[in-house]
Short mmCIF file of C-alpha atoms and ligand atoms in Angstrom, two decimals:
data_model
loop_
_atom_site.label_atom_id
_atom_site.label_comp_id
_atom_site.label_asym_id
_atom_site.label_seq_id
_atom_site.Cartn_x
_atom_site.Cartn_y
_atom_site.Cartn_z
CA MET M 1 249.12 176.72 91.62
CA GLU M 2 251.19 178.88 93.59
CA VAL M 3 250.82 182.69 93.55
CA GLU M 4 253.44 185.02 94.48
CA ARG M 5 252.93 187.32 96.77
CA VAL M 6 254.77 191.05 96.55
CA GLN M 7 255.12 190.83 100.39
CA GLU M 8 256.65 187.39 99.97
CA ILE M 9 259.11 188.35 96.99
CA ALA M 10 260.14 191.40 99.45
CA ASN M 11 260.71 189.08 102.40
CA PHE M 12 263.88 187.45 100.35
CA SER M 13 264.98 190.32 98.32
CA LYS M 14 266.99 192.13 100.29
CA GLU M 15 269.24 193.79 97.82
CA THR M 16 267.78 193.45 94.50
CA ILE M 17 264.30 192.87 92.96
CA PRO M 18 263.15 190.60 89.88
CA GLU M 19 263.66 191.95 86.90
CA GLU M 20 260.34 192.03 86.10
CA PHE M 21 259.70 194.72 88.52
CA ILE M 22 262.13 196.99 86.96
CA ARG M 23 260.56 199.87 84.90
CA THR M 24 261.96 201.74 81.82
CA THR M 25 263.89 204.95 82.19
CA TYR M 26 260.47 206.57 81.00
CA GLU M 27 258.87 205.32 83.80
CA GLN M 28 261.40 205.41 86.60
CA PRO M 29 260.52 207.30 89.34
CA ALA M 30 264.07 208.73 90.23
CA LEU M 31 264.20 210.26 86.53
CA THR M 32 260.96 211.69 86.08
CA THR M 33 259.80 213.38 89.18
CA VAL M 34 259.98 217.42 89.22
CA GLN M 35 262.38 217.84 91.96
CA GLY M 36 261.65 220.75 94.76
CA THR M 37 257.97 221.92 95.47
CA VAL M 38 257.35 223.96 92.39
CA LEU M 39 253.78 223.15 92.05
CA GLU M 40 251.35 221.42 94.43
CA VAL M 41 247.99 219.81 94.47
CA PRO M 42 245.85 222.32 96.08
CA VAL M 43 244.68 222.07 99.93
CA ILE M 44 241.01 222.83 100.47
CA ASP M 45 239.32 223.51 103.74
CA LEU M 46 235.94 221.73 103.56
CA SER M 47 234.92 223.37 106.95
CA ASP M 48 235.31 226.94 105.44
CA PRO M 49 231.59 228.90 105.75
CA ASP M 50 231.90 230.58 102.69
CA GLU M 51 230.88 228.19 100.10
CA GLU M 52 231.61 230.39 97.03
CA LYS M 53 234.91 230.20 98.03
CA VAL M 54 235.13 226.54 98.52
CA VAL M 55 233.10 225.89 95.10
CA ARG M 56 235.74 228.06 93.41
CA ALA M 57 238.46 226.06 94.99
CA ILE M 58 237.11 222.81 94.07
CA VAL M 59 236.44 223.66 90.69
CA ASP M 60 239.84 224.97 90.30
CA ALA M 61 241.70 221.95 91.34
CA SER M 62 239.50 219.63 89.52
CA SER M 63 240.15 221.83 86.26
CA ASN M 64 243.61 222.30 86.47
CA TRP M 65 244.82 218.61 88.39
CA GLY M 66 241.96 216.34 88.90
CA MET M 67 243.01 215.95 92.05
CA PHE M 68 243.27 217.91 95.62
CA GLN M 69 243.62 217.52 99.23
CA VAL M 70 240.67 218.03 101.91
CA VAL M 71 241.42 219.06 105.44
CA ASN M 72 238.69 219.81 108.41
CA HIS M 73 236.37 217.11 106.22
CA GLY M 74 234.51 216.07 109.24
CA ILE M 75 235.36 212.30 109.53
CA PRO M 76 236.85 212.10 113.06
CA HIS M 77 240.44 211.43 112.80
CA GLU M 78 240.22 208.60 114.99
CA THR M 79 238.00 206.80 112.59
CA VAL M 80 240.84 207.15 109.85
CA ARG M 81 243.19 206.06 112.42
CA LYS M 82 241.09 202.75 113.39
CA LEU M 83 240.41 201.73 109.58
CA LYS M 84 244.17 202.04 109.04
CA GLU M 85 245.07 199.90 112.01
CA VAL M 86 242.72 197.03 110.90
CA GLY M 87 243.72 197.22 107.56
CA LYS M 88 247.21 196.94 108.65
CA ALA M 89 246.80 194.27 111.10
CA PHE M 90 245.22 192.22 108.05
CA PHE M 91 247.99 192.37 106.12
CA GLU M 92 250.35 191.44 108.88
CA LEU M 93 248.49 187.96 109.18
CA PRO M 94 250.48 184.90 108.15
CA PRO M 95 250.03 184.32 104.07
CA GLN M 96 247.88 181.31 104.85
CA GLU M 97 245.49 183.46 106.90
CA LYS M 98 245.83 186.29 104.35
CA GLU M 99 244.68 183.42 101.42
CA ALA M 100 241.48 182.32 102.78
CA TYR M 101 239.85 185.82 101.55
CA ALA M 102 242.20 185.30 97.88
CA LYS M 103 239.91 186.37 94.89
CA SER M 104 239.47 183.29 92.89
CA PRO M 105 241.22 182.99 89.64
CA GLY M 106 238.04 182.73 87.04
CA SER M 107 236.29 185.27 88.88
CA GLN M 108 234.48 187.86 87.50
CA SER M 109 234.20 190.49 90.77
CA ILE M 110 237.37 192.26 91.60
CA GLU M 111 236.70 191.56 95.27
CA GLY M 112 239.32 189.77 97.42
CA TYR M 113 243.14 189.51 98.43
CA GLY M 114 245.47 189.46 95.55
CA THR M 115 248.17 190.76 93.23
CA LYS M 116 247.89 191.50 89.93
CA LEU M 117 248.89 188.67 87.79
CA GLN M 118 248.52 190.12 84.64
CA ARG M 119 251.55 191.99 83.19
CA GLU M 120 251.44 195.34 81.90
CA VAL M 121 252.67 196.12 78.38
CA GLU M 122 256.37 195.61 78.28
CA GLY M 123 255.99 192.64 80.95
CA LYS M 124 256.49 194.79 83.86
CA LYS M 125 254.47 194.28 87.15
CA ALA M 126 253.76 196.25 90.22
CA TRP M 127 255.53 196.28 93.63
CA VAL M 128 251.94 195.95 95.59
CA ASP M 129 249.50 193.52 96.87
CA HIS M 130 245.78 194.28 97.58
CA LEU M 131 242.57 193.82 99.18
CA PHE M 132 239.42 194.75 97.39
CA HIS M 133 235.52 194.97 99.10
CA LYS M 134 232.56 197.04 98.82
CA ILE M 135 232.02 199.00 101.61
CA TRP M 136 228.42 200.82 100.53
CA PRO M 137 225.39 200.26 99.98
CA PRO M 138 224.73 197.60 102.31
CA SER M 139 223.25 195.32 99.86
CA GLU M 140 226.09 195.39 97.82
CA ILE M 141 228.81 194.20 100.36
CA ASN M 142 229.78 190.71 100.36
CA TYR M 143 231.15 190.20 103.72
CA GLN M 144 233.13 186.94 102.78
CA PHE M 145 235.78 189.66 101.54
CA TRP M 146 235.97 190.89 104.70
CA PRO M 147 238.73 189.57 107.13
CA LYS M 148 237.33 188.35 110.18
CA ASN M 149 240.87 189.11 111.88
CA PRO M 150 241.50 191.30 113.48
CA PRO M 151 237.89 191.10 115.17
CA SER M 152 237.32 194.94 114.90
CA TYR M 153 237.97 194.66 111.15
CA ARG M 154 234.13 194.85 110.42
CA LYS M 155 233.00 197.59 112.74
CA ASN M 156 236.03 199.87 112.08
CA ASN M 157 235.44 199.61 108.45
CA GLU M 158 231.38 200.16 108.66
CA GLU M 159 232.11 203.08 111.02
CA TYR M 160 234.35 204.74 108.05
CA ALA M 161 231.81 203.93 105.40
CA LYS M 162 229.21 205.77 107.54
CA HIS M 163 231.42 208.80 108.03
CA MET M 164 232.11 208.87 104.37
CA HIS M 165 228.73 210.17 103.09
CA GLY M 166 229.06 213.68 104.68
CA VAL M 167 232.16 214.09 102.47
CA VAL M 168 230.91 212.64 99.07
CA ASP M 169 227.88 214.84 99.69
CA LYS M 170 229.82 217.92 100.00
CA LEU M 171 232.00 217.18 97.18
CA PHE M 172 229.05 216.47 94.75
CA ARG M 173 227.61 219.64 95.50
CA CYS M 174 230.37 221.96 95.14
CA LEU M 175 231.39 220.07 91.88
CA SER M 176 227.66 220.53 90.88
CA LEU M 177 227.26 224.12 91.70
CA GLY M 178 230.43 224.79 89.78
CA LEU M 179 229.07 223.91 86.72
CA GLY M 180 226.10 225.94 87.01
CA LEU M 181 223.93 222.86 88.15
CA GLU M 182 221.40 222.68 90.84
CA GLY M 183 223.45 221.17 94.03
CA ASN M 184 222.01 217.60 93.85
CA GLU M 185 222.44 216.96 90.12
CA MET M 186 225.90 215.96 89.66
CA LYS M 187 225.09 213.18 92.23
CA GLU M 188 221.73 212.23 90.71
CA ALA M 189 223.76 211.73 87.63
CA MET M 190 226.09 209.16 89.50
CA GLY M 191 223.04 207.29 90.87
CA GLY M 192 222.09 209.17 93.88
CA ASP M 193 222.41 207.05 97.00
CA ASN M 194 222.90 204.03 94.95
CA MET M 195 226.36 204.87 94.27
CA VAL M 196 228.98 202.33 95.29
CA TYR M 197 231.50 202.93 97.38
CA LEU M 198 234.63 199.97 96.71
CA LEU M 199 237.23 200.09 99.28
CA LYS M 200 241.04 198.96 98.39
CA ILE M 201 243.83 198.37 100.42
CA ASN M 202 247.05 198.52 98.76
CA TYR M 203 250.03 197.26 100.39
CA TYR M 204 253.58 198.62 98.81
CA PRO M 205 256.37 196.49 100.96
CA GLN M 206 259.75 198.01 101.41
CA CYS M 207 261.46 197.80 98.05
CA PRO M 208 265.41 197.54 97.92
CA GLN M 209 265.75 199.25 94.49
CA ALA M 210 262.53 201.78 94.76
CA ASP M 211 263.81 204.41 92.41
CA LEU M 212 263.54 201.57 89.67
CA ALA M 213 260.15 199.97 90.65
CA LEU M 214 256.59 201.74 90.77
CA GLY M 215 253.56 200.58 93.29
CA VAL M 216 251.06 201.51 90.80
CA PRO M 217 252.04 202.41 87.17
CA ALA M 218 250.22 205.81 85.78
CA HIS M 219 246.49 205.56 85.35
CA THR M 220 243.22 207.33 86.05
CA ASP M 221 240.66 205.81 87.90
CA MET M 222 237.38 204.61 86.34
CA SER M 223 235.42 205.83 89.14
CA ALA M 224 233.52 209.12 89.67
CA ILE M 225 235.80 210.25 92.76
CA THR M 226 238.69 208.32 94.66
CA ILE M 227 238.90 209.34 98.03
CA LEU M 228 242.24 208.12 99.54
CA VAL M 229 243.72 207.84 102.57
CA PRO M 230 247.56 206.96 102.88
CA ASN M 231 249.92 206.12 105.91
CA ASP M 232 252.67 208.68 106.59
CA VAL M 233 254.74 207.29 103.90
CA GLN M 234 254.99 209.68 100.88
CA GLY M 235 254.52 207.97 97.60
CA LEU M 236 251.47 209.31 95.46
CA GLN M 237 252.11 211.24 92.35
CA ALA M 238 250.13 213.47 90.41
CA CYS M 239 250.68 214.41 86.40
CA LYS M 240 250.00 217.77 85.46
CA ASP M 241 250.94 218.84 81.63
CA ASP M 242 253.27 216.18 81.28
CA HIS M 243 255.20 216.67 84.36
CA TRP M 244 254.96 214.21 87.89
CA TYR M 245 254.78 215.62 91.10
CA ASP M 246 254.78 214.29 94.30
CA VAL M 247 251.93 214.74 96.29
CA GLU M 248 252.87 216.08 99.71
CA TYR M 249 251.77 213.56 102.94
CA ILE M 250 249.29 215.82 104.99
CA PRO M 251 248.47 213.89 108.37
CA ASN M 252 244.37 213.96 108.72
CA ALA M 253 243.74 214.64 104.96
CA LEU M 254 241.77 213.06 102.53
CA ILE M 255 243.07 212.99 99.10
CA VAL M 256 240.44 213.51 96.22
CA HIS M 257 241.10 212.28 92.58
CA ILE M 258 238.84 213.01 89.96
CA GLY M 259 237.99 210.11 88.35
CA ASP M 260 237.00 209.06 84.44
CA GLN M 261 233.08 209.22 85.14
CA ILE M 262 233.02 212.50 86.33
CA GLU M 263 235.14 213.94 83.56
CA ILE M 264 232.78 212.40 81.14
CA VAL M 265 229.60 213.88 82.97
CA SER M 266 231.40 217.42 83.25
CA ASN M 267 231.79 217.06 79.43
CA GLY M 268 235.51 217.40 79.91
CA LYS M 269 235.51 220.44 82.46
CA TYR M 270 236.68 218.39 85.03
CA LYS M 271 239.55 216.32 84.33
CA SER M 272 240.50 212.73 85.78
CA VAL M 273 244.17 212.85 87.05
CA LEU M 274 246.88 210.45 85.67
CA HIS M 275 248.52 209.68 88.69
CA ARG M 276 250.90 207.00 89.94
CA ALA M 277 252.33 205.29 93.34
CA LYS M 278 256.14 204.74 94.17
CA VAL M 279 257.47 202.59 96.72
CA ASN M 280 260.08 203.05 99.57
CA LYS M 281 263.35 201.62 100.13
CA GLU M 282 263.05 201.34 104.23
CA LYS M 283 259.27 201.62 104.89
CA THR M 284 256.30 199.70 103.86
CA ARG M 285 253.79 201.98 102.31
CA ILE M 286 249.48 201.73 102.83
CA SER M 287 247.06 203.31 101.24
CA TRP M 288 243.07 202.97 101.32
CA PRO M 289 241.33 204.54 98.09
CA VAL M 290 237.71 204.14 98.43
CA PHE M 291 236.43 204.15 94.91
CA VAL M 292 233.15 206.26 94.53
CA GLU M 293 231.33 204.52 91.56
CA PRO M 294 228.04 204.62 89.68
CA PRO M 295 225.90 201.47 89.72
CA SER M 296 227.21 199.25 87.19
CA ASP M 297 223.77 199.45 84.91
CA LEU M 298 223.32 203.10 85.02
CA GLU M 299 224.00 204.99 82.08
CA VAL M 300 226.63 207.86 82.00
CA GLY M 301 227.43 210.39 79.72
CA PRO M 302 227.74 214.29 79.31
CA HIS M 303 225.00 216.00 81.34
CA PRO M 304 222.36 217.17 79.28
CA LYS M 305 222.71 220.70 80.93
CA LEU M 306 226.05 221.17 79.79
CA VAL M 307 225.59 219.98 75.99
CA ASN M 308 224.40 222.33 73.74
CA GLU M 309 225.41 223.00 69.77
CA ALA M 310 228.41 225.24 70.78
CA ASN M 311 228.96 222.48 73.27
CA PRO M 312 228.81 219.11 71.73
CA PRO M 313 229.28 216.07 73.65
CA LYS M 314 232.82 214.84 74.05
CA PHE M 315 232.23 211.40 75.03
CA LYS M 316 230.01 208.40 74.44
CA SER M 317 227.21 207.46 76.86
CA LYS M 318 227.30 203.92 78.00
CA LYS M 319 226.70 202.07 81.07
CA TYR M 320 229.08 202.42 83.95
CA SER M 321 229.82 198.40 83.67
CA GLN M 322 230.75 198.76 79.66
CA TYR M 323 233.02 201.45 80.46
CA CYS M 324 235.15 199.38 82.37
CA PHE M 325 234.84 196.40 80.11
CA CYS M 326 236.33 198.42 77.72
CA LYS M 327 239.13 200.07 80.00
CA LEU M 328 240.03 196.92 81.52
CA ASN M 329 240.38 195.21 77.85
CA LYS M 330 241.73 198.07 76.42
CA THR M 331 239.23 198.40 73.57
CA PRO M 332 238.24 201.72 72.22
CA GLN M 333 235.49 203.65 74.37
C1 LIG F 1 245.04 203.12 93.13
C2 LIG F 1 245.90 204.16 93.26
C3 LIG F 1 247.96 205.40 94.70
C4 LIG F 1 248.39 205.25 95.95
O1 LIG F 1 245.16 202.28 93.72
O2 LIG F 1 244.35 203.30 92.10
O3 LIG F 1 246.25 205.09 92.58
O4 LIG F 1 248.66 206.23 96.54
N1 LIG F 1 246.78 204.06 94.40
O5 LIG F 1 248.15 204.11 96.66
NI1 LIG F 2 244.33 205.46 91.57
#
């Protein structure tokens, strides 16, 4: 079966795009975005020595937006630049070289190169191709899905994974303290050092009818948290109080999303953010989210210290794999 990659479709769609990519007016970004900088996703300086201040800022952002950007986060800018360089180079390889990493149609695993084949409700498709592979822990890595070309792909990705731990630990510590827990309790509830880092590269080719399409439709991430770096083409949007806002591109910042598992562990105090991605008429947009997830067989539920008679659990406890299964198959949680 010939698989249609969006990158190929973009090559011959110079003025118009196929009908299945055209969104209803309820979704079209040009019609549904708040114009002007009315409100913005908070920007937090992680190097501020006043930890209480950082905790307050993270609690505020995680309760009100479910998303924030962090600057001075400790990952060297050069490490991020090199991660982006090799990811972009992979997508610029000829189609047949990329297809060597294609996710096989019947595979249970999400890893590999691909394009979402299943259409969404209303029969629409997203303007994006992707590559998924785990980058941590080493025992979970399947190198068959890591491109061999460019040759520095592996080294640059390993370098990024290594530097992520500092940010992840800091974020979990602040999220934990912000709920009145001990600094390590939130991370422990998510699997501690067994947490899995799943990297995705989103490749959104330029799109002649960008106002009518979406790169990723509105969703919340299933992960605990997601840490994303984009290229310099703005496109990410966050939903707050039923309105869509552009998330500003800030060079060298990391964009942190609160995912469903943190919402559950916090018993709803922190909100998993509804977000989507636009595409661009002139430029290719690329983004590198890392989904920081509990191990698949870990049971996740509201933290016992956060529930009592006055605050009953708002979510069921279940294995992370079970949560993902229900969400992907759209069955009730
Ligand atoms: C995702 C996602 C947003 C972006 O892949 O889950 O939300 O900016 N991507 O690419
Ligand atoms: Ni997402």
